[in-house]
Amino acid sequence: MKNSIRGALKSLDRLGRLDHERLHALVQSLVKENEQLEIVLSSIPGGVLVTDSQHHIIMINKPARRFLPLSTVDPADNPAWEVIASADLSTFFRTALEEDRGAAMRDFPVSHRNRNRTLSCGVLPLVDRGSIVGNMFYIEDVTELREEEARLKRAEGLASLTTMAAGVAHEIKNPLASMSIHLQLMRRQMQGDCASAEDLTESLEIL
């Protein structure tokens, strides 16, 4: 796809020498390439946002529009971070773009369209012939995944608490059982005729 677009652009340099039929075929080829690219981007479940070397948005797919809170500023006249209406995401993207480096995936809590989401976002530089010509943002909705992880963590915590409680109960139960036996013995000694102060004192010392 990339090579065919390059070929088409080279043909544009010779536009003055193209006849009408060849010009029409060239335009149709560019349109088809663009449509195929849009189909690919729309088929990706994650959000994709592409910027040029000036940090302006040149492409954004439907999931990205659905996930990201976008401001009303004109993306053609403003850098990508000013188009994103989330302070944390805007700072994350701006840092990655201005420093000309990628950024590993990070989670961000985002409130958009009356829904709270957890978005995992990363930045990948687009390199052509050794030079950075733009950047690609990848946005994944990990809300359900993080909620499930939190549920599992809570369940593990409850299981650990239950195990600890059972151990404590066992440690308490053993001395109580011993005390119960000696109390029963004392009661019998006190009820019997042969109970002596020495016997009772011995039982109390054991307790």
Short mmCIF file of C-alpha atoms in Angstrom, two decimals:
data_model
loop_
_atom_site.label_atom_id
_atom_site.label_comp_id
_atom_site.label_asym_id
_atom_site.label_seq_id
_atom_site.Cartn_x
_atom_site.Cartn_y
_atom_site.Cartn_z
CA MET A 1 0.00 0.00 0.00
CA LYS A 2 2.79 2.43 0.98
CA ASN A 3 4.75 1.79 -2.23
CA SER A 4 1.69 2.23 -4.42
CA ILE A 5 0.88 5.57 -2.79
CA ARG A 6 4.47 6.69 -3.30
CA GLY A 7 4.20 5.71 -6.93
CA ALA A 8 1.00 7.69 -7.27
CA LEU A 9 2.61 10.76 -5.69
CA LYS A 10 5.56 10.51 -8.07
CA SER A 11 3.09 10.41 -10.91
CA LEU A 12 1.57 13.64 -9.63
CA ASP A 13 4.94 15.32 -10.17
CA ARG A 14 4.51 14.54 -13.84
CA LEU A 15 0.92 15.78 -13.80
CA GLY A 16 1.49 18.17 -16.68
CA ARG A 17 2.40 15.28 -18.94
CA LEU A 18 -0.56 13.07 -17.99
CA ASP A 19 -3.51 12.79 -20.29
CA HIS A 20 -7.06 12.86 -18.93
CA GLU A 21 -7.47 9.08 -18.85
CA ARG A 22 -4.27 8.45 -16.90
CA LEU A 23 -5.09 11.27 -14.49
CA HIS A 24 -8.50 9.74 -13.82
CA ALA A 25 -6.91 6.32 -13.19
CA LEU A 26 -4.39 7.89 -10.79
CA VAL A 27 -7.12 9.62 -8.77
CA GLN A 28 -9.17 6.42 -8.64
CA SER A 29 -6.12 4.52 -7.38
CA LEU A 30 -5.57 7.05 -4.59
CA VAL A 31 -9.24 6.94 -3.61
CA LYS A 32 -9.19 3.13 -3.51
CA GLU A 33 -6.02 3.07 -1.38
CA ASN A 34 -7.58 5.55 1.04
CA GLU A 35 -10.81 3.55 1.26
CA GLN A 36 -8.88 0.35 1.97
CA LEU A 37 -6.91 2.10 4.70
CA GLU A 38 -10.13 3.40 6.27
CA ILE A 39 -11.63 -0.10 6.20
CA VAL A 40 -8.56 -1.51 7.96
CA LEU A 41 -8.62 1.21 10.62
CA SER A 42 -12.36 0.83 11.18
CA SER A 43 -11.94 -2.93 11.63
CA ILE A 44 -9.44 -2.49 14.46
CA PRO A 45 -11.27 -2.78 17.82
CA GLY A 46 -8.92 -0.30 19.46
CA GLY A 47 -8.79 3.40 18.79
CA VAL A 48 -6.16 4.67 16.36
CA LEU A 49 -5.16 8.31 15.97
CA VAL A 50 -2.38 9.34 13.58
CA THR A 51 -0.51 12.65 13.56
CA ASP A 52 1.90 14.19 11.09
CA SER A 53 5.35 15.61 11.82
CA GLN A 54 3.71 18.87 12.97
CA HIS A 55 1.63 16.95 15.52
CA HIS A 56 -1.66 17.60 13.71
CA ILE A 57 -4.24 14.83 13.48
CA ILE A 58 -4.42 13.42 9.97
CA MET A 59 -6.41 10.28 10.67
CA ILE A 60 -8.67 8.99 13.44
CA ASN A 61 -10.86 5.87 13.40
CA LYS A 62 -14.34 5.42 14.86
CA PRO A 63 -13.30 3.66 18.10
CA ALA A 64 -10.93 6.53 18.90
CA ARG A 65 -13.77 9.03 18.39
CA ARG A 66 -15.95 6.90 20.66
CA PHE A 67 -13.35 6.50 23.42
CA LEU A 68 -11.67 9.91 23.50
CA PRO A 69 -13.24 13.11 24.83
CA LEU A 70 -12.53 15.52 21.96
CA SER A 71 -12.69 19.30 22.23
CA THR A 72 -14.35 21.59 19.69
CA VAL A 73 -11.12 23.17 18.44
CA ASP A 74 -10.20 22.72 14.79
CA PRO A 75 -7.76 19.76 14.57
CA ALA A 76 -6.28 21.21 11.38
CA ASP A 77 -5.03 24.30 13.23
CA ASN A 78 -4.13 22.81 16.61
CA PRO A 79 -1.75 20.09 17.84
CA ALA A 80 -3.27 16.78 18.84
CA TRP A 81 -2.98 17.36 22.59
CA GLU A 82 -5.20 20.46 22.34
CA VAL A 83 -7.88 18.45 20.57
CA ILE A 84 -8.13 15.95 23.43
CA ALA A 85 -10.38 17.24 26.22
CA SER A 86 -8.72 15.31 29.04
CA ALA A 87 -5.92 16.94 31.04
CA ASP A 88 -4.11 13.68 31.83
CA LEU A 89 -4.34 12.29 28.29
CA SER A 90 -3.40 15.65 26.78
CA THR A 91 -0.27 15.87 28.95
CA PHE A 92 0.64 12.25 28.17
CA PHE A 93 0.34 12.78 24.40
CA ARG A 94 2.08 16.15 24.44
CA THR A 95 5.10 14.81 26.33
CA ALA A 96 5.47 11.88 23.92
CA LEU A 97 5.14 14.10 20.84
CA GLU A 98 7.38 16.96 21.92
CA GLU A 99 10.14 14.61 23.05
CA ASP A 100 9.90 12.61 19.80
CA ARG A 101 9.71 9.29 21.57
CA GLY A 102 7.16 6.59 22.03
CA ALA A 103 5.30 5.95 25.25
CA ALA A 104 4.43 2.60 26.78
CA MET A 105 0.81 1.74 27.41
CA ARG A 106 -0.66 3.45 30.48
CA ASP A 107 -4.10 3.41 32.05
CA PHE A 108 -6.17 6.58 32.32
CA PRO A 109 -9.59 7.02 33.93
CA VAL A 110 -11.78 8.97 31.50
CA SER A 111 -15.34 10.24 31.80
CA HIS A 112 -16.94 10.61 28.38
CA ARG A 113 -20.51 10.48 27.11
CA ASN A 114 -21.90 9.89 30.60
CA ARG A 115 -19.73 6.84 31.07
CA ASN A 116 -16.61 6.22 33.12
CA ARG A 117 -13.98 4.22 31.26
CA THR A 118 -10.44 3.05 31.84
CA LEU A 119 -8.41 3.61 28.69
CA SER A 120 -5.01 2.07 28.07
CA CYS A 121 -3.06 4.39 25.76
CA GLY A 122 0.31 4.27 24.07
CA VAL A 123 2.28 6.23 21.46
CA LEU A 124 4.33 4.76 18.62
CA PRO A 125 6.58 6.95 16.42
CA LEU A 126 6.15 6.46 12.67
CA VAL A 127 9.59 6.26 11.10
CA ASP A 128 10.35 6.55 7.39
CA ARG A 129 13.94 6.30 6.14
CA GLY A 130 15.34 6.99 9.59
CA SER A 131 13.21 10.06 10.29
CA ILE A 132 10.10 10.42 12.43
CA VAL A 133 7.29 11.49 10.11
CA GLY A 134 4.46 11.25 12.62
CA ASN A 135 3.05 9.31 15.51
CA MET A 136 0.34 6.76 16.06
CA PHE A 137 -1.74 6.69 19.21
CA TYR A 138 -3.35 3.40 20.20
CA ILE A 139 -6.28 3.52 22.61
CA GLU A 140 -7.83 0.40 24.14
CA ASP A 141 -10.89 0.28 26.38
CA VAL A 142 -9.82 -1.93 29.31
CA THR A 143 -12.70 -0.99 31.63
CA GLU A 144 -14.18 -4.49 31.93
CA LEU A 145 -10.73 -6.10 32.20
CA ARG A 146 -9.68 -3.83 35.07
CA GLU A 147 -13.02 -4.34 36.84
CA GLU A 148 -12.60 -8.12 36.59
CA GLU A 149 -9.04 -7.86 37.91
CA ALA A 150 -10.32 -5.80 40.86
CA ARG A 151 -13.01 -8.41 41.59
CA LEU A 152 -10.43 -11.20 41.56
CA LYS A 153 -8.15 -9.21 43.85
CA ARG A 154 -11.00 -8.66 46.31
CA ALA A 155 -11.86 -12.36 46.19
CA GLU A 156 -8.23 -13.28 46.89
CA GLY A 157 -8.20 -10.84 49.81
CA LEU A 158 -11.35 -12.38 51.28
CA ALA A 159 -9.90 -15.88 50.88
CA SER A 160 -6.73 -14.83 52.71
CA LEU A 161 -8.80 -13.22 55.47
CA THR A 162 -10.88 -16.39 55.85
CA THR A 163 -7.74 -18.53 56.11
CA MET A 164 -6.25 -16.19 58.70
CA ALA A 165 -9.50 -16.16 60.72
CA ALA A 166 -9.59 -19.96 60.70
CA GLY A 167 -6.02 -20.07 61.99
CA VAL A 168 -6.77 -17.59 64.78
CA ALA A 169 -9.88 -19.55 65.77
CA HIS A 170 -7.81 -22.73 65.95
CA GLU A 171 -5.19 -21.07 68.16
CA ILE A 172 -7.89 -19.76 70.51
CA LYS A 173 -9.81 -23.03 70.59
CA ASN A 174 -6.93 -25.13 71.99
CA PRO A 175 -6.38 -23.10 75.21
CA LEU A 176 -10.12 -22.76 75.73
CA ALA A 177 -10.56 -26.52 75.50
CA SER A 178 -7.83 -27.01 78.12
CA MET A 179 -9.44 -24.42 80.41
CA SER A 180 -12.81 -26.13 80.04
CA ILE A 181 -11.35 -29.48 81.11
CA HIS A 182 -9.71 -28.04 84.22
CA LEU A 183 -12.82 -26.08 85.18
CA GLN A 184 -14.87 -29.26 84.98
CA LEU A 185 -12.27 -30.99 87.16
CA MET A 186 -12.43 -28.18 89.73
CA ARG A 187 -16.20 -28.35 89.80
CA ARG A 188 -16.09 -32.07 90.51
CA GLN A 189 -13.49 -31.55 93.24
CA MET A 190 -15.60 -28.88 94.88
CA GLN A 191 -18.72 -31.07 94.71
CA GLY A 192 -16.92 -34.07 96.17
CA ASP A 193 -16.29 -34.65 99.84
CA CYS A 194 -12.60 -35.14 99.35
CA ALA A 195 -11.85 -31.77 97.75
CA SER A 196 -8.92 -30.06 99.41
CA ALA A 197 -7.45 -26.59 99.18
CA GLU A 198 -4.27 -28.11 97.81
CA ASP A 199 -6.10 -29.80 94.91
CA LEU A 200 -7.96 -26.60 94.00
CA THR A 201 -4.78 -24.55 94.16
CA GLU A 202 -3.07 -26.99 91.79
CA SER A 203 -5.93 -26.74 89.28
CA LEU A 204 -5.89 -22.93 89.43
CA GLU A 205 -2.14 -22.88 88.81
CA ILE A 206 -2.64 -24.99 85.68
CA LEU A 207 -5.23 -22.48 84.39
#
